Amino acid sequence: MLSPYQLVKEVAKLLEQDQMCYVDRATREVTKIDLSQKKSPEIKEQIILLEQKSAKYLKIVPMPRQTLVFTMQDFLQEVTDQEIKKELRNGLKRKHPMRNFMQIVESRYDINQHWNLFKSEQYAKYVGQLFINDYNY
């Protein structure tokens, strides 16, 4: 059985890879669903079976797009280079802010590494909060 810390890290990592997770509340076993394969009949059937046992499993979906945009805006506070910060801010203000932001980040190796670490931390906080909310509910 995974410790709560290990569970949060594992689920956060899977969500970053665009996977949906079902966590067994009793055993902490993680069942992952690849969202790119969601339309296949086998995956649909697996989702239906897991949804029928909703009291047993906690469903965790990737961070909503709007929350991810807010995370990108929060990342601007981490950037020290004013030129890059301005470029990222302008990218977030234009149409398709996520795409613009990622194009800028991916074109710069040092910022890309920093963004990936920051995003991993934010996903871990997101997953941790979901577990806390489920426990309190």
Short mmCIF file of N, CA and C in Angstrom, two decimals:
data_model
loop_
_atom_site.label_atom_id
_atom_site.label_comp_id
_atom_site.label_asym_id
_atom_site.label_seq_id
_atom_site.Cartn_x
_atom_site.Cartn_y
_atom_site.Cartn_z
N MET A 1 0.85 -1.17 0.00
CA MET A 1 0.00 0.00 0.00
C MET A 1 0.90 1.24 0.00
N LEU A 2 0.55 2.18 -0.85
CA LEU A 2 1.32 3.41 -0.95
C LEU A 2 1.03 4.33 0.23
N SER A 3 2.05 5.07 0.64
CA SER A 3 1.83 6.08 1.67
C SER A 3 1.04 7.23 1.03
N PRO A 4 0.40 8.06 1.83
CA PRO A 4 -0.35 9.18 1.25
C PRO A 4 0.53 10.08 0.37
N TYR A 5 1.76 10.34 0.81
CA TYR A 5 2.69 11.16 0.02
C TYR A 5 2.99 10.51 -1.33
N GLN A 6 3.30 9.21 -1.32
CA GLN A 6 3.60 8.50 -2.56
C GLN A 6 2.38 8.47 -3.48
N LEU A 7 1.20 8.30 -2.89
CA LEU A 7 -0.03 8.26 -3.66
C LEU A 7 -0.27 9.59 -4.37
N VAL A 8 -0.10 10.69 -3.64
CA VAL A 8 -0.29 12.02 -4.24
C VAL A 8 0.69 12.23 -5.38
N LYS A 9 1.95 11.88 -5.17
CA LYS A 9 2.98 12.06 -6.21
C LYS A 9 2.66 11.21 -7.44
N GLU A 10 2.26 9.95 -7.22
CA GLU A 10 1.97 9.07 -8.36
C GLU A 10 0.77 9.57 -9.16
N VAL A 11 -0.30 9.93 -8.47
CA VAL A 11 -1.50 10.40 -9.16
C VAL A 11 -1.21 11.72 -9.89
N ALA A 12 -0.47 12.62 -9.25
CA ALA A 12 -0.13 13.90 -9.89
C ALA A 12 0.67 13.66 -11.16
N LYS A 13 1.60 12.73 -11.11
CA LYS A 13 2.42 12.40 -12.29
C LYS A 13 1.54 11.86 -13.42
N LEU A 14 0.59 11.00 -13.09
CA LEU A 14 -0.31 10.44 -14.10
C LEU A 14 -1.20 11.53 -14.71
N LEU A 15 -1.69 12.44 -13.87
CA LEU A 15 -2.55 13.51 -14.38
C LEU A 15 -1.78 14.43 -15.34
N GLU A 16 -0.52 14.67 -15.04
CA GLU A 16 0.31 15.49 -15.93
C GLU A 16 0.45 14.83 -17.30
N GLN A 17 0.37 13.53 -17.34
CA GLN A 17 0.48 12.78 -18.60
C GLN A 17 -0.87 12.60 -19.27
N ASP A 18 -1.85 13.40 -18.86
CA ASP A 18 -3.20 13.38 -19.43
C ASP A 18 -3.89 12.03 -19.22
N GLN A 19 -3.80 11.54 -18.00
CA GLN A 19 -4.47 10.32 -17.62
C GLN A 19 -5.51 10.66 -16.55
N MET A 20 -6.56 9.90 -16.51
CA MET A 20 -7.57 10.02 -15.47
C MET A 20 -7.33 8.86 -14.51
N CYS A 21 -7.54 9.08 -13.22
CA CYS A 21 -7.25 8.04 -12.24
C CYS A 21 -8.47 7.74 -11.38
N TYR A 22 -8.58 6.48 -11.01
CA TYR A 22 -9.55 6.03 -10.02
C TYR A 22 -8.72 5.43 -8.89
N VAL A 23 -8.91 5.95 -7.69
CA VAL A 23 -8.15 5.47 -6.54
C VAL A 23 -9.10 4.71 -5.62
N ASP A 24 -8.74 3.46 -5.34
CA ASP A 24 -9.52 2.65 -4.41
C ASP A 24 -9.35 3.26 -3.02
N ARG A 25 -10.45 3.63 -2.40
CA ARG A 25 -10.39 4.31 -1.11
C ARG A 25 -9.80 3.42 -0.01
N ALA A 26 -10.00 2.12 -0.09
CA ALA A 26 -9.54 1.21 0.96
C ALA A 26 -8.07 0.80 0.76
N THR A 27 -7.72 0.41 -0.44
CA THR A 27 -6.38 -0.15 -0.69
C THR A 27 -5.40 0.86 -1.28
N ARG A 28 -5.90 2.02 -1.69
CA ARG A 28 -5.09 3.07 -2.34
C ARG A 28 -4.50 2.59 -3.67
N GLU A 29 -5.14 1.62 -4.26
CA GLU A 29 -4.71 1.13 -5.56
C GLU A 29 -5.18 2.10 -6.63
N VAL A 30 -4.29 2.41 -7.57
CA VAL A 30 -4.58 3.40 -8.61
C VAL A 30 -4.88 2.68 -9.92
N THR A 31 -6.03 3.02 -10.52
CA THR A 31 -6.38 2.54 -11.85
C THR A 31 -6.33 3.75 -12.77
N LYS A 32 -5.50 3.66 -13.80
CA LYS A 32 -5.36 4.81 -14.70
C LYS A 32 -6.08 4.56 -16.00
N ILE A 33 -6.61 5.65 -16.55
CA ILE A 33 -7.32 5.62 -17.83
C ILE A 33 -6.65 6.65 -18.73
N ASP A 34 -6.14 6.19 -19.85
CA ASP A 34 -5.51 7.10 -20.82
C ASP A 34 -6.62 7.84 -21.57
N LEU A 35 -6.67 9.15 -21.39
CA LEU A 35 -7.76 9.93 -21.99
C LEU A 35 -7.69 9.95 -23.52
N SER A 36 -6.53 9.69 -24.09
CA SER A 36 -6.45 9.63 -25.55
C SER A 36 -7.10 8.34 -26.07
N GLN A 37 -7.25 7.35 -25.22
CA GLN A 37 -7.88 6.07 -25.59
C GLN A 37 -9.32 5.97 -25.11
N LYS A 38 -9.87 7.05 -24.61
CA LYS A 38 -11.19 7.04 -23.95
C LYS A 38 -12.32 6.54 -24.85
N LYS A 39 -12.19 6.67 -26.15
CA LYS A 39 -13.26 6.27 -27.06
C LYS A 39 -13.26 4.78 -27.39
N SER A 40 -12.20 4.08 -27.02
CA SER A 40 -12.16 2.65 -27.35
C SER A 40 -13.18 1.89 -26.49
N PRO A 41 -13.79 0.84 -27.04
CA PRO A 41 -14.84 0.10 -26.33
C PRO A 41 -14.35 -0.51 -25.00
N GLU A 42 -13.10 -0.99 -24.97
CA GLU A 42 -12.58 -1.60 -23.74
C GLU A 42 -12.47 -0.55 -22.63
N ILE A 43 -11.99 0.62 -22.98
CA ILE A 43 -11.82 1.69 -21.99
C ILE A 43 -13.18 2.19 -21.53
N LYS A 44 -14.12 2.33 -22.46
CA LYS A 44 -15.48 2.75 -22.08
C LYS A 44 -16.09 1.78 -21.08
N GLU A 45 -15.92 0.49 -21.35
CA GLU A 45 -16.46 -0.54 -20.46
C GLU A 45 -15.79 -0.47 -19.08
N GLN A 46 -14.48 -0.26 -19.06
CA GLN A 46 -13.75 -0.15 -17.80
C GLN A 46 -14.24 1.07 -17.00
N ILE A 47 -14.46 2.18 -17.68
CA ILE A 47 -14.95 3.39 -17.01
C ILE A 47 -16.34 3.15 -16.42
N ILE A 48 -17.20 2.49 -17.18
CA ILE A 48 -18.56 2.21 -16.70
C ILE A 48 -18.51 1.36 -15.44
N LEU A 49 -17.66 0.32 -15.44
CA LEU A 49 -17.54 -0.54 -14.26
C LEU A 49 -17.03 0.24 -13.04
N LEU A 50 -16.06 1.11 -13.26
CA LEU A 50 -15.52 1.90 -12.15
C LEU A 50 -16.53 2.92 -11.65
N GLU A 51 -17.29 3.51 -12.57
CA GLU A 51 -18.30 4.51 -12.18
C GLU A 51 -19.43 3.86 -11.37
N GLN A 52 -19.74 2.59 -11.67
CA GLN A 52 -20.79 1.89 -10.93
C GLN A 52 -20.38 1.66 -9.48
N LYS A 53 -19.09 1.61 -9.24
CA LYS A 53 -18.58 1.41 -7.88
C LYS A 53 -18.05 2.74 -7.32
N SER A 54 -18.77 3.81 -7.57
CA SER A 54 -18.28 5.15 -7.22
C SER A 54 -18.04 5.33 -5.73
N ALA A 55 -18.73 4.56 -4.89
CA ALA A 55 -18.51 4.67 -3.45
C ALA A 55 -17.15 4.08 -3.06
N LYS A 56 -16.66 3.16 -3.86
CA LYS A 56 -15.38 2.51 -3.57
C LYS A 56 -14.19 3.29 -4.12
N TYR A 57 -14.41 4.04 -5.20
CA TYR A 57 -13.31 4.72 -5.89
C TYR A 57 -13.46 6.23 -5.85
N LEU A 58 -12.34 6.90 -5.81
CA LEU A 58 -12.29 8.35 -5.95
C LEU A 58 -11.81 8.64 -7.37
N LYS A 59 -12.62 9.34 -8.14
CA LYS A 59 -12.28 9.68 -9.51
C LYS A 59 -11.49 10.99 -9.52
N ILE A 60 -10.33 10.97 -10.16
CA ILE A 60 -9.49 12.16 -10.24
C ILE A 60 -9.19 12.44 -11.70
N VAL A 61 -9.61 13.61 -12.14
CA VAL A 61 -9.41 14.02 -13.53
C VAL A 61 -8.31 15.06 -13.60
N PRO A 62 -7.68 15.24 -14.76
CA PRO A 62 -6.66 16.28 -14.88
C PRO A 62 -7.20 17.66 -14.52
N MET A 63 -6.28 18.53 -14.19
CA MET A 63 -6.63 19.88 -13.79
C MET A 63 -7.44 20.56 -14.89
N PRO A 64 -8.55 21.21 -14.53
CA PRO A 64 -9.35 21.91 -15.55
C PRO A 64 -8.51 22.98 -16.27
N ARG A 65 -8.86 23.25 -17.51
CA ARG A 65 -8.09 24.19 -18.33
C ARG A 65 -7.97 25.56 -17.66
N GLN A 66 -9.06 26.05 -17.09
CA GLN A 66 -9.02 27.38 -16.47
C GLN A 66 -8.07 27.39 -15.27
N THR A 67 -8.06 26.33 -14.50
CA THR A 67 -7.15 26.23 -13.36
C THR A 67 -5.71 26.19 -13.84
N LEU A 68 -5.48 25.51 -14.96
CA LEU A 68 -4.13 25.45 -15.53
C LEU A 68 -3.69 26.82 -16.02
N VAL A 69 -4.60 27.60 -16.57
CA VAL A 69 -4.26 28.97 -16.99
C VAL A 69 -3.90 29.81 -15.76
N PHE A 70 -4.65 29.64 -14.66
CA PHE A 70 -4.31 30.36 -13.43
C PHE A 70 -2.93 29.93 -12.92
N THR A 71 -2.61 28.65 -13.07
CA THR A 71 -1.30 28.15 -12.67
C THR A 71 -0.21 28.80 -13.52
N MET A 72 -0.49 28.96 -14.80
CA MET A 72 0.47 29.64 -15.68
C MET A 72 0.67 31.10 -15.25
N GLN A 73 -0.42 31.74 -14.85
CA GLN A 73 -0.31 33.12 -14.37
C GLN A 73 0.48 33.18 -13.07
N ASP A 74 0.28 32.21 -12.20
CA ASP A 74 1.05 32.15 -10.95
C ASP A 74 2.54 31.93 -11.22
N PHE A 75 2.83 31.21 -12.28
CA PHE A 75 4.23 30.94 -12.64
C PHE A 75 4.97 32.23 -12.97
N LEU A 76 4.26 33.23 -13.45
CA LEU A 76 4.90 34.50 -13.78
C LEU A 76 5.61 35.10 -12.56
N GLN A 77 5.09 34.82 -11.37
CA GLN A 77 5.73 35.32 -10.15
C GLN A 77 7.08 34.66 -9.90
N GLU A 78 7.27 33.47 -10.48
CA GLU A 78 8.51 32.72 -10.31
C GLU A 78 9.61 33.18 -11.28
N VAL A 79 9.22 33.79 -12.38
CA VAL A 79 10.18 34.18 -13.41
C VAL A 79 10.85 35.48 -13.00
N THR A 80 12.18 35.49 -13.02
CA THR A 80 12.92 36.68 -12.61
C THR A 80 13.31 37.56 -13.80
N ASP A 81 13.48 36.97 -14.96
CA ASP A 81 13.86 37.73 -16.16
C ASP A 81 12.63 38.51 -16.65
N GLN A 82 12.74 39.83 -16.59
CA GLN A 82 11.59 40.68 -16.93
C GLN A 82 11.18 40.56 -18.40
N GLU A 83 12.13 40.33 -19.29
CA GLU A 83 11.81 40.18 -20.71
C GLU A 83 10.97 38.93 -20.96
N ILE A 84 11.37 37.82 -20.35
CA ILE A 84 10.63 36.56 -20.50
C ILE A 84 9.27 36.68 -19.83
N LYS A 85 9.23 37.32 -18.67
CA LYS A 85 7.98 37.50 -17.95
C LYS A 85 6.98 38.29 -18.80
N LYS A 86 7.46 39.34 -19.45
CA LYS A 86 6.60 40.16 -20.31
C LYS A 86 6.09 39.34 -21.49
N GLU A 87 6.99 38.55 -22.07
CA GLU A 87 6.61 37.71 -23.21
C GLU A 87 5.55 36.68 -22.80
N LEU A 88 5.72 36.06 -21.64
CA LEU A 88 4.74 35.08 -21.15
C LEU A 88 3.41 35.75 -20.83
N ARG A 89 3.47 36.92 -20.21
CA ARG A 89 2.24 37.65 -19.87
C ARG A 89 1.47 38.00 -21.14
N ASN A 90 2.18 38.47 -22.16
CA ASN A 90 1.52 38.80 -23.43
C ASN A 90 0.93 37.56 -24.08
N GLY A 91 1.63 36.43 -23.98
CA GLY A 91 1.11 35.17 -24.54
C GLY A 91 -0.18 34.75 -23.86
N LEU A 92 -0.27 34.98 -22.55
CA LEU A 92 -1.48 34.61 -21.81
C LEU A 92 -2.65 35.54 -22.09
N LYS A 93 -2.37 36.74 -22.56
CA LYS A 93 -3.44 37.71 -22.84
C LYS A 93 -4.07 37.50 -24.22
N ARG A 94 -3.34 36.87 -25.12
CA ARG A 94 -3.84 36.67 -26.48
C ARG A 94 -4.79 35.46 -26.55
N LYS A 95 -5.37 35.31 -27.73
CA LYS A 95 -6.24 34.16 -27.99
C LYS A 95 -5.40 32.88 -27.86
N HIS A 96 -5.98 31.81 -27.33
CA HIS A 96 -5.31 30.53 -27.08
C HIS A 96 -4.15 30.70 -26.11
N PRO A 97 -4.43 31.15 -24.88
CA PRO A 97 -3.35 31.45 -23.94
C PRO A 97 -2.48 30.25 -23.58
N MET A 98 -3.06 29.06 -23.45
CA MET A 98 -2.27 27.89 -23.09
C MET A 98 -1.27 27.54 -24.18
N ARG A 99 -1.72 27.56 -25.41
CA ARG A 99 -0.84 27.25 -26.53
C ARG A 99 0.28 28.27 -26.63
N ASN A 100 -0.06 29.55 -26.51
CA ASN A 100 0.95 30.60 -26.59
C ASN A 100 1.99 30.45 -25.48
N PHE A 101 1.51 30.23 -24.28
CA PHE A 101 2.41 30.08 -23.13
C PHE A 101 3.35 28.90 -23.35
N MET A 102 2.81 27.76 -23.77
CA MET A 102 3.64 26.57 -23.95
C MET A 102 4.65 26.75 -25.07
N GLN A 103 4.29 27.45 -26.13
CA GLN A 103 5.25 27.70 -27.21
C GLN A 103 6.43 28.51 -26.71
N ILE A 104 6.16 29.51 -25.90
CA ILE A 104 7.23 30.34 -25.35
C ILE A 104 8.10 29.53 -24.40
N VAL A 105 7.45 28.78 -23.51
CA VAL A 105 8.18 27.99 -22.52
C VAL A 105 9.03 26.91 -23.19
N GLU A 106 8.47 26.24 -24.18
CA GLU A 106 9.20 25.15 -24.83
C GLU A 106 10.37 25.65 -25.67
N SER A 107 10.34 26.90 -26.05
CA SER A 107 11.44 27.44 -26.86
C SER A 107 12.64 27.82 -26.00
N ARG A 108 12.48 27.83 -24.70
CA ARG A 108 13.56 28.21 -23.77
C ARG A 108 13.79 27.09 -22.77
N TYR A 109 14.94 26.47 -22.87
CA TYR A 109 15.25 25.27 -22.07
C TYR A 109 15.18 25.53 -20.57
N ASP A 110 15.81 26.61 -20.10
CA ASP A 110 15.86 26.87 -18.66
C ASP A 110 14.47 27.15 -18.09
N ILE A 111 13.67 27.91 -18.81
CA ILE A 111 12.31 28.22 -18.36
C ILE A 111 11.45 26.96 -18.43
N ASN A 112 11.68 26.13 -19.43
CA ASN A 112 10.92 24.89 -19.58
C ASN A 112 11.13 23.99 -18.36
N GLN A 113 12.36 23.84 -17.92
CA GLN A 113 12.64 23.02 -16.74
C GLN A 113 11.95 23.59 -15.51
N HIS A 114 12.07 24.89 -15.35
CA HIS A 114 11.46 25.56 -14.19
C HIS A 114 9.93 25.40 -14.24
N TRP A 115 9.34 25.55 -15.42
CA TRP A 115 7.89 25.39 -15.57
C TRP A 115 7.47 23.97 -15.22
N ASN A 116 8.21 22.98 -15.70
CA ASN A 116 7.83 21.59 -15.42
C ASN A 116 7.88 21.28 -13.93
N LEU A 117 8.87 21.79 -13.22
CA LEU A 117 8.94 21.61 -11.77
C LEU A 117 7.78 22.31 -11.07
N PHE A 118 7.51 23.54 -11.49
CA PHE A 118 6.43 24.32 -10.90
C PHE A 118 5.08 23.62 -11.14
N LYS A 119 4.88 23.16 -12.36
CA LYS A 119 3.62 22.48 -12.71
C LYS A 119 3.46 21.19 -11.91
N SER A 120 4.53 20.46 -11.71
CA SER A 120 4.47 19.22 -10.91
C SER A 120 4.07 19.53 -9.48
N GLU A 121 4.64 20.59 -8.91
CA GLU A 121 4.27 20.99 -7.56
C GLU A 121 2.79 21.38 -7.48
N GLN A 122 2.32 22.11 -8.49
CA GLN A 122 0.92 22.54 -8.49
C GLN A 122 -0.03 21.35 -8.65
N TYR A 123 0.35 20.37 -9.48
CA TYR A 123 -0.47 19.17 -9.61
C TYR A 123 -0.50 18.39 -8.30
N ALA A 124 0.62 18.33 -7.60
CA ALA A 124 0.65 17.63 -6.31
C ALA A 124 -0.28 18.34 -5.31
N LYS A 125 -0.27 19.66 -5.30
CA LYS A 125 -1.18 20.41 -4.42
C LYS A 125 -2.63 20.17 -4.81
N TYR A 126 -2.90 20.15 -6.13
CA TYR A 126 -4.25 19.91 -6.64
C TYR A 126 -4.76 18.54 -6.18
N VAL A 127 -3.93 17.51 -6.35
CA VAL A 127 -4.33 16.15 -5.97
C VAL A 127 -4.48 16.05 -4.46
N GLY A 128 -3.55 16.63 -3.73
CA GLY A 128 -3.65 16.62 -2.27
C GLY A 128 -4.95 17.25 -1.79
N GLN A 129 -5.33 18.36 -2.41
CA GLN A 129 -6.57 19.03 -2.03
C GLN A 129 -7.79 18.17 -2.36
N LEU A 130 -7.73 17.46 -3.48
CA LEU A 130 -8.84 16.55 -3.82
C LEU A 130 -8.99 15.45 -2.77
N PHE A 131 -7.85 14.90 -2.32
CA PHE A 131 -7.91 13.87 -1.28
C PHE A 131 -8.45 14.44 0.03
N ILE A 132 -8.02 15.63 0.38
CA ILE A 132 -8.50 16.25 1.62
C ILE A 132 -10.01 16.50 1.53
N ASN A 133 -10.46 17.03 0.39
CA ASN A 133 -11.89 17.28 0.21
C ASN A 133 -12.69 15.98 0.29
N ASP A 134 -12.17 14.91 -0.31
CA ASP A 134 -12.86 13.62 -0.26
C ASP A 134 -12.90 13.08 1.17
N TYR A 135 -11.82 13.23 1.89
CA TYR A 135 -11.77 12.74 3.27
C TYR A 135 -12.75 13.50 4.15
N ASN A 136 -12.82 14.81 3.97
CA ASN A 136 -13.73 15.64 4.76
C ASN A 136 -15.18 15.42 4.40
N TYR A 137 -15.44 14.98 3.16
CA TYR A 137 -16.80 14.77 2.70
C TYR A 137 -17.31 13.49 3.32
#
